Every structure is written in structure tokens, then in C-alpha cells.
Coordinates of C-alpha atoms in Angstrom, one line a residue:
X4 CA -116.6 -65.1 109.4
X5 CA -119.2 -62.6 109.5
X6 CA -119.3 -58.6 109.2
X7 CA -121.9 -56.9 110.1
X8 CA -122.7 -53.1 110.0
X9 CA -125.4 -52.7 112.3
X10 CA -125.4 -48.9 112.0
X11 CA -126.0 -49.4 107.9
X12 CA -128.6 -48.5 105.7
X13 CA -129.1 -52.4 105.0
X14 CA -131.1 -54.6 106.5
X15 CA -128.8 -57.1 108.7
X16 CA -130.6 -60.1 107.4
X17 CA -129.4 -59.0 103.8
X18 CA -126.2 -58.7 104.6
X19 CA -126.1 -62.1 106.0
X20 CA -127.7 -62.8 102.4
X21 CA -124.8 -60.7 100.9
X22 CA -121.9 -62.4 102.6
X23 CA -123.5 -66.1 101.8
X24 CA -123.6 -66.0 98.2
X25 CA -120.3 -64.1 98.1
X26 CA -118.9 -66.9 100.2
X27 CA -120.9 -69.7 98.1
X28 CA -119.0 -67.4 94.5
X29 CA -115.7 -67.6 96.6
X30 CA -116.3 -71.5 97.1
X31 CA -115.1 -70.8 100.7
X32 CA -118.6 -72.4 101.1
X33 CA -119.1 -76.1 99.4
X34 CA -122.2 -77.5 97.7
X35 CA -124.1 -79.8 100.8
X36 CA -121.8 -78.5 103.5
X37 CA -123.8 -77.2 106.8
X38 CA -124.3 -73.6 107.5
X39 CA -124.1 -72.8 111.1
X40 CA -127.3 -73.2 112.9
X41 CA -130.0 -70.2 113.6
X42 CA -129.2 -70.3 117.2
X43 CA -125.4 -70.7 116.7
X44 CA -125.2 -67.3 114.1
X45 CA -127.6 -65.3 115.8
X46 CA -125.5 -65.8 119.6
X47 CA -122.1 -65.2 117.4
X48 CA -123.0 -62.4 115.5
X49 CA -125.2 -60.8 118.7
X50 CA -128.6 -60.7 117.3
X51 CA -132.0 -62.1 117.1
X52 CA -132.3 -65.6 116.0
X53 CA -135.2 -64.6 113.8
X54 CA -133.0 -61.9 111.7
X55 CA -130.9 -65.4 111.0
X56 CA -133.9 -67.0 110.1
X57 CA -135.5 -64.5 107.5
X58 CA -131.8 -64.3 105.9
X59 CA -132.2 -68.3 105.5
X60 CA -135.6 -68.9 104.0
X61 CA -134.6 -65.9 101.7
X62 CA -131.7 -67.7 100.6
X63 CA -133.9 -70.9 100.5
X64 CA -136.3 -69.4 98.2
X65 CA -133.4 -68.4 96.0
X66 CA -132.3 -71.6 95.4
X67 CA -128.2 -70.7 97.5
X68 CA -129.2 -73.3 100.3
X69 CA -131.8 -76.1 101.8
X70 CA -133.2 -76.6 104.7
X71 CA -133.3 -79.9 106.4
X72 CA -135.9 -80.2 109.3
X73 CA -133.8 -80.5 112.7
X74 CA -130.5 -81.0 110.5
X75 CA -130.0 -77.5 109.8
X76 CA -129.5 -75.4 106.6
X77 CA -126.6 -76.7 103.6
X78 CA -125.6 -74.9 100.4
X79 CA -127.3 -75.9 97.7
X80 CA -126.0 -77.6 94.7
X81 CA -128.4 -75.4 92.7
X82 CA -126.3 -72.5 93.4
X83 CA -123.4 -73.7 91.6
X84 CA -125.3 -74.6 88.8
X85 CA -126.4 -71.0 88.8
X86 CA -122.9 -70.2 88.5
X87 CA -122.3 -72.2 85.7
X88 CA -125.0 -70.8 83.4
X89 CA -124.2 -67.3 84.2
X90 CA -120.7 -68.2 82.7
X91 CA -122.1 -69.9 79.6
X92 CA -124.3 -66.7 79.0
X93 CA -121.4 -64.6 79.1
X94 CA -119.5 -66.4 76.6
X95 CA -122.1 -66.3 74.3
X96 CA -122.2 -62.6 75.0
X97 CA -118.6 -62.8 74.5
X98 CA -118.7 -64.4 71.4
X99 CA -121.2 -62.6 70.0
X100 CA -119.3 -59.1 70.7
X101 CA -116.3 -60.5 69.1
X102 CA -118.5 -61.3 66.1
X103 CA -119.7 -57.6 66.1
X104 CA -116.5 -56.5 65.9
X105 CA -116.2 -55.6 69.6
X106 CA -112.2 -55.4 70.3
X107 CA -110.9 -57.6 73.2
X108 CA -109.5 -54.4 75.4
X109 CA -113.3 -53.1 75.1
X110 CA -114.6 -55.9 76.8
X111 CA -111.9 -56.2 79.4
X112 CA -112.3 -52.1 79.9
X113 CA -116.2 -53.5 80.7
X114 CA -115.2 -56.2 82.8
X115 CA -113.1 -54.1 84.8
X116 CA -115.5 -51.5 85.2
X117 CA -118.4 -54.0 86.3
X118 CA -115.8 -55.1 88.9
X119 CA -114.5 -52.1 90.7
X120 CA -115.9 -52.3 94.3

């Protein structure tokens, strides 16, 4: 489920980060379902069950997941609500563009250029 570069420039506890919130905007991951456990990550992946644990209270403090003492960590709610405003704001961006005169193949040149990986 997990790729890691562990000859990167980024930390391996953000890319854990990385590939949870891409998997929470991908809905491959549900609001309340259960993460794997710190133990169970960190013996998969090959690395220290604290690198697992830093990548999860940093998600935790972001609002993406929740921690339930000796239940595990869940994806939070919260983060699809996150998901929902940031699509409101861009419609009102939208709208107000088209307002401004801003032509539809503009904004989809923008969108497509925000996009390229």
C-alpha cells in the first residue's frame, strides 16, 4: 500500500503523511475506518515504530485521523469535511473569475497546470 523512498530528501514519516491524505482525497481510505496499527506499519514498511508514530500524531494534529487509546488510529470525518470546503471556495473562486470576465479555457489551462505531477 505503501512506497517509500528511503534514499529521498523527505523525511519518511512525511511521506507516510503524503500517501495518507492522498489515499483519504482518493477515498481509497473511508471516514472511521482503521489505519493499520504502529507496530503493524512500521514491521511492513521495515522501519522504526516511532517514524509511524510521529507520521500519526502529525496527521492527528491536522485533523486527517484520531486516535483511540488501545483501539488504534481511524480517518477522521473532519478530513472530508476539509474536502468539502476547499470545493466550495473554489467555486466561489470560479464564479467570481467568470464574473471578471475570466474565459472557461483560462481556468481549465490553470487547472491543468496546478495538476501536472
Amino acid at each position: 500500500m505503501f512506497l517509500l523512498n528511503l534514499h529521498g530528501k523527505e523525511p519518511i514519516n512525511e511521506q507516510i503523511q503524503s500517501q495518507i491524505i492522498q489515499f483519504i482525497n482518493l477515498n481509497v481510505l473511508k471516514p472511521n475506518e482503521k489505519l493499520p496499527s504502529v507496530r503493524e506499519l512500521a514491521n511492513e514498511l521495515g522501519i522504526n515504530p516511532n517514524t509511524v508514530m510521529k507520521a500519526y500524531q502529525n496527521l492527528e494534529n491536522e485533523g486527517y485521523i484520531y486516535m483511540l487509546s488501545k483501539k488504534g488510529a481511524f480517518v477522521s470525518e473532519k478530513s472530508y469535511d476539509n474536502q468539502n470546503e476547499i470545493l466550495n471556495e473554489l467555486k466561489t473562486v470560479f464564479m467570481k473569475a467568470k464574473d471578471m470576465g475570466v474565459k472557461y479555457d483560462e481556468i481549465v489551462d490553470t487547472v491543468n497546470e496546478v495538476f501536472k505531477c
